[in-house]
Short mmCIF file of C-alpha atoms and ligand atoms in Angstrom, two decimals:
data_model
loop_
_atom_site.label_atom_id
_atom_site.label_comp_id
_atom_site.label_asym_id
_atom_site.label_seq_id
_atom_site.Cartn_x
_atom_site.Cartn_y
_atom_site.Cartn_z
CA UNK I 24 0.00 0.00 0.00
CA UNK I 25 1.85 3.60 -1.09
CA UNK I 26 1.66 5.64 1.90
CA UNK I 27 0.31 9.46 1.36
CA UNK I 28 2.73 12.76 0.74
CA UNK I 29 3.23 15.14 3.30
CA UNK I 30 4.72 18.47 1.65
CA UNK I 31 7.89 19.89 3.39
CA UNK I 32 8.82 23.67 3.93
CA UNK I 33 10.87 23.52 0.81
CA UNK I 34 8.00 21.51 -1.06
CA UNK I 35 10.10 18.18 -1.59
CA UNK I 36 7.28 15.62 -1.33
CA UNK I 37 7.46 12.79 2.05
CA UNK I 38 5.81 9.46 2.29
CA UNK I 39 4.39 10.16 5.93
CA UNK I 40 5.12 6.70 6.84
CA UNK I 41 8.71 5.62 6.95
CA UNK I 42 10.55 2.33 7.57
CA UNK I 43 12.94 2.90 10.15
CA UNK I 44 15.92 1.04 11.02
CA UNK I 45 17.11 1.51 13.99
CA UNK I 46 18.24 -1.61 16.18
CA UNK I 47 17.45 -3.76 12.88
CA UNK I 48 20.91 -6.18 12.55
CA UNK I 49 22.99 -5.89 9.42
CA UNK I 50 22.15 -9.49 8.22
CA UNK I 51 18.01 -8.69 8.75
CA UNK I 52 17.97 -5.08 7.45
CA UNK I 53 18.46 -6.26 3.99
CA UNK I 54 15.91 -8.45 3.66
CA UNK I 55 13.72 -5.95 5.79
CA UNK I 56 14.17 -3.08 3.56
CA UNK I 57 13.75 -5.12 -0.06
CA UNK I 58 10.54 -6.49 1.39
CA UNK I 59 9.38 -3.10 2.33
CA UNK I 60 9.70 -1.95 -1.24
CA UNK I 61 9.00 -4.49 -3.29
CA UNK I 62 5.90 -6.03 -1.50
CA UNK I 63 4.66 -3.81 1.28
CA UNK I 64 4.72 -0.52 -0.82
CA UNK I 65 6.74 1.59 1.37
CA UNK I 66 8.98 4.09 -0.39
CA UNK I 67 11.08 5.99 2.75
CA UNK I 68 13.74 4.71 4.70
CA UNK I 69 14.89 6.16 7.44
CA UNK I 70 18.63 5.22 8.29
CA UNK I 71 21.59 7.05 10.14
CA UNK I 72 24.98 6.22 10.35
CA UNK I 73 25.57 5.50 13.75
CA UNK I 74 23.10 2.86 13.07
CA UNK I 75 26.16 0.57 11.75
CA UNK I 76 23.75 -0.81 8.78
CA UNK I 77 23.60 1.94 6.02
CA UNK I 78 25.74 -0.51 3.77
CA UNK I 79 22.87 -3.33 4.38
CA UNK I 80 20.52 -0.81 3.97
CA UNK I 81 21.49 0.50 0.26
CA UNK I 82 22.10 -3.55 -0.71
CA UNK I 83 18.34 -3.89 0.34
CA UNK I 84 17.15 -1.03 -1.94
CA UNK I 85 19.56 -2.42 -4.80
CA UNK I 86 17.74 -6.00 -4.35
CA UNK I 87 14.24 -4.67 -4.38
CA UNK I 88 14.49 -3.39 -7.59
CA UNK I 89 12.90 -0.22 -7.04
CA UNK I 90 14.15 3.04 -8.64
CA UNK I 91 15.64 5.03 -6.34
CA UNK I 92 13.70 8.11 -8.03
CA UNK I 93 10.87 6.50 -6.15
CA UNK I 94 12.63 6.49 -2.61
CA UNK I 95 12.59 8.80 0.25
CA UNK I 96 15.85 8.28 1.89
CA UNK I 97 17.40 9.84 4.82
CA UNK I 98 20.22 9.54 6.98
CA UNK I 99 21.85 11.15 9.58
CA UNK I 100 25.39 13.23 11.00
CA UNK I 101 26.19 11.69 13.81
CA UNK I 102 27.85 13.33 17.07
CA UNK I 103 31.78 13.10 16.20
CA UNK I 104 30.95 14.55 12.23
CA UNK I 105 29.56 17.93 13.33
CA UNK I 106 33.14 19.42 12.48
CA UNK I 107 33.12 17.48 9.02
CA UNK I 108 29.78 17.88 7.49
CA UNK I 109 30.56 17.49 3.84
CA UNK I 110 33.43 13.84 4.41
CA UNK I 111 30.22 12.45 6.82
CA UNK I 112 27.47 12.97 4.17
CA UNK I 113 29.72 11.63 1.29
CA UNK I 114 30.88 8.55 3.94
CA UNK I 115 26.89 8.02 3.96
CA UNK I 116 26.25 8.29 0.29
CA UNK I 117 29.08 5.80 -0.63
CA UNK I 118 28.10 3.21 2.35
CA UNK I 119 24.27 3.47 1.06
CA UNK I 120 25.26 3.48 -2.90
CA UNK I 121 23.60 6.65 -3.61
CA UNK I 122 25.01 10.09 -4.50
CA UNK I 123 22.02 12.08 -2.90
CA UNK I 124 19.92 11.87 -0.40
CA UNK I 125 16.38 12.85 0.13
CA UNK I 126 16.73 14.39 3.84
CA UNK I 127 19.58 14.76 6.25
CA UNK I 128 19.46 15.43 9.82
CA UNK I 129 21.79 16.19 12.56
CA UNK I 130 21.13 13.71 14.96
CA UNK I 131 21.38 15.15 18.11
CA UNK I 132 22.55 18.95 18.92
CA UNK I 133 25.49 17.67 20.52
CA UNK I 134 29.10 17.54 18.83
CA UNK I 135 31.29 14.63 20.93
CA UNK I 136 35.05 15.11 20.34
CA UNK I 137 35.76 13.88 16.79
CA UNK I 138 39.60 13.32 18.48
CA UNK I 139 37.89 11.35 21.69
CA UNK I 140 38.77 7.49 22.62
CA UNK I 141 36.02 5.91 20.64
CA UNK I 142 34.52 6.90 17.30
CA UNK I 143 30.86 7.23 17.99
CA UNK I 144 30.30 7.32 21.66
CA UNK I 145 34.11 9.03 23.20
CA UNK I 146 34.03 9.48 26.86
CA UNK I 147 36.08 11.28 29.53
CA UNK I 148 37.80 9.54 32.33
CA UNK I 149 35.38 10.02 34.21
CA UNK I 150 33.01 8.58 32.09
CA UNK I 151 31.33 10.68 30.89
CA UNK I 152 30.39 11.46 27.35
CA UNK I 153 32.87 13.93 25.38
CA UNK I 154 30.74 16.85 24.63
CA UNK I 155 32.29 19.57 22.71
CA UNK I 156 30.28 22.02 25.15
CA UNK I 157 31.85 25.14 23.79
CA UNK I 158 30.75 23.43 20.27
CA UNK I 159 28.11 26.28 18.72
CA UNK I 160 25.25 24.46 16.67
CA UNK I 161 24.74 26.76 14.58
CA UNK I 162 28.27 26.34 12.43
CA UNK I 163 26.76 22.27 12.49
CA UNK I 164 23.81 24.08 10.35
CA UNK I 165 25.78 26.70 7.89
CA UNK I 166 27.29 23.37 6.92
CA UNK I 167 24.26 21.39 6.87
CA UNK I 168 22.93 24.35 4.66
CA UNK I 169 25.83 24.22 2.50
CA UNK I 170 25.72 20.39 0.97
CA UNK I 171 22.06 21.46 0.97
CA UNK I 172 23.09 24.15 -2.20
CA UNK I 173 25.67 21.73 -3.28
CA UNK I 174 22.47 19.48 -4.61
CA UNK I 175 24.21 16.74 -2.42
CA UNK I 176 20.79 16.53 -0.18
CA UNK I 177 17.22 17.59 -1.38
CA UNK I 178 16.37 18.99 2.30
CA UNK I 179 17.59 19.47 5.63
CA UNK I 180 16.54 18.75 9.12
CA UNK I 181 17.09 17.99 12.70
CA UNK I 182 16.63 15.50 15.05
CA UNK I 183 16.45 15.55 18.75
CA UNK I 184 15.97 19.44 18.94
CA UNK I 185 13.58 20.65 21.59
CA UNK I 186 12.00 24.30 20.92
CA UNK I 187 14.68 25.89 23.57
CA UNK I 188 17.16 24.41 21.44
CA UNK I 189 15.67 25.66 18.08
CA UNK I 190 14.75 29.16 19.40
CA UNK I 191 18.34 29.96 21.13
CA UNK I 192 20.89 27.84 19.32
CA UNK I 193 19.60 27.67 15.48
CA UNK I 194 16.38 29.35 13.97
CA UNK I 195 18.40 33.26 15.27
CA UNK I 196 21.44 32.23 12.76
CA UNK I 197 19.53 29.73 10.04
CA UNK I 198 19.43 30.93 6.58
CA UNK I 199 17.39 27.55 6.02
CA UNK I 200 14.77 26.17 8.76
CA UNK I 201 15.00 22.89 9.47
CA UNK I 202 12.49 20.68 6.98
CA UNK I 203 11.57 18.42 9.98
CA UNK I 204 12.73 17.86 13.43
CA UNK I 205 13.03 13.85 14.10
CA UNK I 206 11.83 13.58 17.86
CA UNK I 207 10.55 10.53 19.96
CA UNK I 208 6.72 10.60 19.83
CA UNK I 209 4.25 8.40 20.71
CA UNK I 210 1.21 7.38 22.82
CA UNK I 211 3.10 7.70 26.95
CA UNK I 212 5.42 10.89 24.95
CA UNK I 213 3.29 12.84 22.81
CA UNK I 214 4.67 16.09 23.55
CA UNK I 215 1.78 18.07 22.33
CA UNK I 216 3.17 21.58 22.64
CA UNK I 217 6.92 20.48 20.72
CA UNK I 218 4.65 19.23 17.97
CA UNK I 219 2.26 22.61 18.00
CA UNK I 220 5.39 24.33 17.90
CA UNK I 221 7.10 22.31 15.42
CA UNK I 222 3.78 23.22 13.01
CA UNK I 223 3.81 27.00 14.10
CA UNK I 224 7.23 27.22 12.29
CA UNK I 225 6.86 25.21 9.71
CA UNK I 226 8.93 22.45 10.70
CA UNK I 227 7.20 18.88 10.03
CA UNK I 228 7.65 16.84 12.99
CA UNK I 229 8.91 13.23 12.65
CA UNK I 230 8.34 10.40 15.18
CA UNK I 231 10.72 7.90 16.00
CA UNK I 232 10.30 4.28 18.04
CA UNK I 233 6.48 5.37 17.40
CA UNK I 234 5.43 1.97 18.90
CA UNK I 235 7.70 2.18 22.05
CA UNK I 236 10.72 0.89 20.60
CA UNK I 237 12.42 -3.20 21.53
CA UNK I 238 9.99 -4.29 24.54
CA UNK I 239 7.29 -2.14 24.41
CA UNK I 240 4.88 -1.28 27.42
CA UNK I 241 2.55 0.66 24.72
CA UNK I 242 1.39 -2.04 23.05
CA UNK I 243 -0.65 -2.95 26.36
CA UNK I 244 -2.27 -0.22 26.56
CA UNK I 245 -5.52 0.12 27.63
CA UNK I 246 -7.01 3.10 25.61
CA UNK I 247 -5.37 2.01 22.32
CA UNK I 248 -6.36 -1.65 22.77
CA UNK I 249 -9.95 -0.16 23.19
CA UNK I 250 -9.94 1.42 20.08
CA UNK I 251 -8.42 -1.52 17.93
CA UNK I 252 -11.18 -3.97 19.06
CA UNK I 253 -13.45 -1.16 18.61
CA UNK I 254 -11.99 -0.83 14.60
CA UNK I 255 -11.09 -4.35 14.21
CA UNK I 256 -7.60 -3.02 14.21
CA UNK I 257 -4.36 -3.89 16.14
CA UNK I 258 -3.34 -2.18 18.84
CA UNK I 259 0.25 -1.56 17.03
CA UNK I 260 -1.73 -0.24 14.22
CA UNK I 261 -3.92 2.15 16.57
CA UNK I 262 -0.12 3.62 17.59
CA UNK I 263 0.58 4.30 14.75
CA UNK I 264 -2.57 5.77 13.07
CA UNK I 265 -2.50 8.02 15.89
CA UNK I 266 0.78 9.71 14.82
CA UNK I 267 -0.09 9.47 10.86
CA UNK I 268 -3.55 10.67 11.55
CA UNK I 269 -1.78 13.99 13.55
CA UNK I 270 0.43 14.68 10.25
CA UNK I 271 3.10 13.21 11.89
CA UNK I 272 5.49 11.18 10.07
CA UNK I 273 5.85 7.91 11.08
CA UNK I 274 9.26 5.95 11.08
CA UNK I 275 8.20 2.75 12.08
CA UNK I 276 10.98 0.21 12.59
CA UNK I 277 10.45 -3.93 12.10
CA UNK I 278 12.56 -6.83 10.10
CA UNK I 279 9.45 -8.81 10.16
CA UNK I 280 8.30 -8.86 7.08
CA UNK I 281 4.32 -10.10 8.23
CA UNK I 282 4.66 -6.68 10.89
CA UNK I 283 6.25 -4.48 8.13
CA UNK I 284 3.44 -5.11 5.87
CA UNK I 285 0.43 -4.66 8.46
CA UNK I 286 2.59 -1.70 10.06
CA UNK I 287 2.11 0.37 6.71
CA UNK I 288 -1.61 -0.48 6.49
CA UNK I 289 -2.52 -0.40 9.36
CA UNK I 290 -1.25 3.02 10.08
CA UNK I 291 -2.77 4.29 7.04
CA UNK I 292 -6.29 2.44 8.17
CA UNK I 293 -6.16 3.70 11.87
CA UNK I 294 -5.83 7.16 10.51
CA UNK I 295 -8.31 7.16 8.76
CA UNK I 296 -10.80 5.62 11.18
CA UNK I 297 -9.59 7.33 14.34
CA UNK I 298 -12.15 10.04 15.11
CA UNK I 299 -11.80 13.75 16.69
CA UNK I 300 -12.40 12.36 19.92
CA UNK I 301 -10.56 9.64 19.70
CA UNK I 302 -7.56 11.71 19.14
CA UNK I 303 -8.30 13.79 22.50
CA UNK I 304 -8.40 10.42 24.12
CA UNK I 305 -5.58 8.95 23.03
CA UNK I 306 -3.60 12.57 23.50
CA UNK I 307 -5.29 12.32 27.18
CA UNK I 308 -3.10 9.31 27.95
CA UNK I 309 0.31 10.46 28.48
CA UNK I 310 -0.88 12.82 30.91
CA UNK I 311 -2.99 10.32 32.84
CA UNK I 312 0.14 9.04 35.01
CA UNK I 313 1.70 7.16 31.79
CA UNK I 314 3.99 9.66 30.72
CA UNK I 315 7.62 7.82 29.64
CA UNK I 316 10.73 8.86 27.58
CA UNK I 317 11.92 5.66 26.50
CA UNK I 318 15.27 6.82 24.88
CA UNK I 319 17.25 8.84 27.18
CA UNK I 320 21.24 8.81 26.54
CA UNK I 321 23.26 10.51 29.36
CA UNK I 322 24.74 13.21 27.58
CA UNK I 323 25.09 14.61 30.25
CA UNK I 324 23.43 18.25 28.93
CA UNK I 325 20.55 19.65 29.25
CA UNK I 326 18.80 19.65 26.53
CA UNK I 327 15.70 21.66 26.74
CA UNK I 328 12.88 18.78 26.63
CA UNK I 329 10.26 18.52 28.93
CA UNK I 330 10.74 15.09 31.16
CA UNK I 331 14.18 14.54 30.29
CA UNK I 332 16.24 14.45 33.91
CA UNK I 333 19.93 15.21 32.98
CA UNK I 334 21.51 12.04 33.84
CA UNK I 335 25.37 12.09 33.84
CA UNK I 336 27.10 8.55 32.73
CA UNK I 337 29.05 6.98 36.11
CA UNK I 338 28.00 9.60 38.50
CA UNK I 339 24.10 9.64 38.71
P1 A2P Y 407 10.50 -6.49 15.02
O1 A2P Y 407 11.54 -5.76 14.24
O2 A2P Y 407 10.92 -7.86 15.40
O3 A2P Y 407 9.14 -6.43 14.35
P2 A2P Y 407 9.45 1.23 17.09
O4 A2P Y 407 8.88 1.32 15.72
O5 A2P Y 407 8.72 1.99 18.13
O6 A2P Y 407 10.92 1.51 17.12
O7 A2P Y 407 9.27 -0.28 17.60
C1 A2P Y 407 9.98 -1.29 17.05
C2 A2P Y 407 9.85 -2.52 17.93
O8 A2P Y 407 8.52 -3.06 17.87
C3 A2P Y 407 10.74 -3.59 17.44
O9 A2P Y 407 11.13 -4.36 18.55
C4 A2P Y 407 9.86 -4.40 16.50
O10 A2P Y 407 10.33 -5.73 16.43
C5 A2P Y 407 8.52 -4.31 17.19
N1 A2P Y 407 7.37 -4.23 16.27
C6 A2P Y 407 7.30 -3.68 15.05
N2 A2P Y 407 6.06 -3.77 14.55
C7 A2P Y 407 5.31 -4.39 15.48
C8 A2P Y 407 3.93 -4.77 15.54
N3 A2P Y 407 3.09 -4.52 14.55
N4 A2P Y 407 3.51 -5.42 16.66
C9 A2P Y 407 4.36 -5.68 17.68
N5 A2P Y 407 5.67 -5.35 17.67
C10 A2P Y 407 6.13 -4.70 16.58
#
């Protein structure tokens, strides 16, 4: 089933529900990704580099045949690149077998040392992560905006920004807004005013682990559970229909091919039978007493979200 178009600020075109691959192991993404394309319909994949399977993930698109014309692909800088925009981006376009890319986001507004003890994740003695603190974002984003006008990327975006972050650090000194910002949402982290906020500037907000990511507690959920017997739906589906039905787009991650196939649909099909009210329900939840961040690293900075405790790697 193709998934609908949701324009971007710079009108490029986006399939508002995505395959992502996070977590997804080399030796399954492949597989996961040609399925997606060839016989579930999906045509955007969501990838990063730190995700250690871009090279799988191009191989996938090669095997399914499918012109990449027809794909919405996007990857990610990750934390040690932000000094080296231009070497990361081409890095990513070689490992996925591409020489563009649809979208690319900075993955979090944190530059580690690209000189540190490990190449994705450096720490310091103590432990802690090596941020660049003194590291201003906004030199990430002239960058960003310059392989941008090189044609190298057909739009540009963020991920992990909170509005404090966006207001302060970026929008003040961005010739380009960010396309999307690439945030975890879902049912017990909805974060309603982000999202409004995200809209009020134009920025289309993306949701990541949209079911609750490996292990999910959402998928019990009450509420939604209600609605998918009430629909004849899933409750996975009623997740994600939520999201889809908000204008959200929806990365939704899985190597099974039986879950990637009713993942698309069903998303599509929630979204379109989810009413007003249940909406306001279902954006009720959260708020309830369920309220969870499920993806937390301990950067160790603050960085502007709402229920986000700064947690510091080997002291707290
Ligand atoms: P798997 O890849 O084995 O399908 P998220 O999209 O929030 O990141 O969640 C992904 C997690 O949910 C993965 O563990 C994935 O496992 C699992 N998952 C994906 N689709 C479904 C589904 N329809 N029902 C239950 N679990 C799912």
């Amino acid at each position: 089933m193709a998934s609908p178009k949701i324009k971007l600020n710079n009108g490029v075109e986006i399939p508002i529900v995505g395959l992502g691959t996070w977590q997804s192991k080399p030796e399954e993404v492949i597989t996961a990704v040609e399925y997606a394309l060839k016989e579930a319909g999906y045509r955007h994949i969501d990838c990063a580099w730190a995700y250690d399977n871009e090279k799988e993930v191009g191989e996938g698109i090669r095997r399914s045949g499918v012109p990449r014309s027809e794909i919405f692909l996007t990857s990610k800088l990750w934390c040690t690149h932000h000094n080296r925009v231009e070497a990361a981006l081409d890095e990513t376009l070689a490992n996925l077998g591409t020489d563009y890319l649809d979208l690319y986001l900075v993955h979090w507004p944190i530059h580690l040392n690209p000189n540190g003890n490990h190449p994705k994740f450096p720490t310091r003695p103590d432990g802690s992560r090596d941020v660049l603190t003194d590291w201003k974002i906004r030199d990430t984003w002239a960058q960003m905006e310059a392989v941008l006008a090189k044609g190298k990327v057909r739009a540009i975006g963020v991920s992990n920004f909170s509005e404090r972050i966006l207001e302060q650090d970026l929008l003040p000194y961005a010739k380009v807004v960010p396309a999307v910002d690439q945030v975890e949402l879902h049912l017990y982290n909805p974060q309603l005013k982000l999202v409004e906020y995200l809209k009020s500037k134009g920025i289309v907000p993306q949701a990541y682990s949209p079911l609750g990511s490996t292990n999910s507690p959402l998928l019990q959920d009450e509420t939604a559970s209600a609605l998918a017997q009430k629909y004849g739906l899933s409750t996975a589906d009623i997740l994600l229909g939520y999201l889809v039905a908000k204008d959200i787009v929806t990365l939704t991650k899985s190597v099974n091919p039986k879950r990637i196939k009713s993942n698309i649909e069903g998303a599509l099909a929630a979204a379109k039978k989810l009413t007003k009210e249940d909406i306001e329900k279902l954006d009720g939840v959260a708020a309830s007493g369920k309220q969870m961040r499920l993806i937390q690293p301990p950067w160790g900075v603050d960085l502007g979200f709402d229920n986000w405790p700064v947690r510091v790697q080997g002291r707290n």
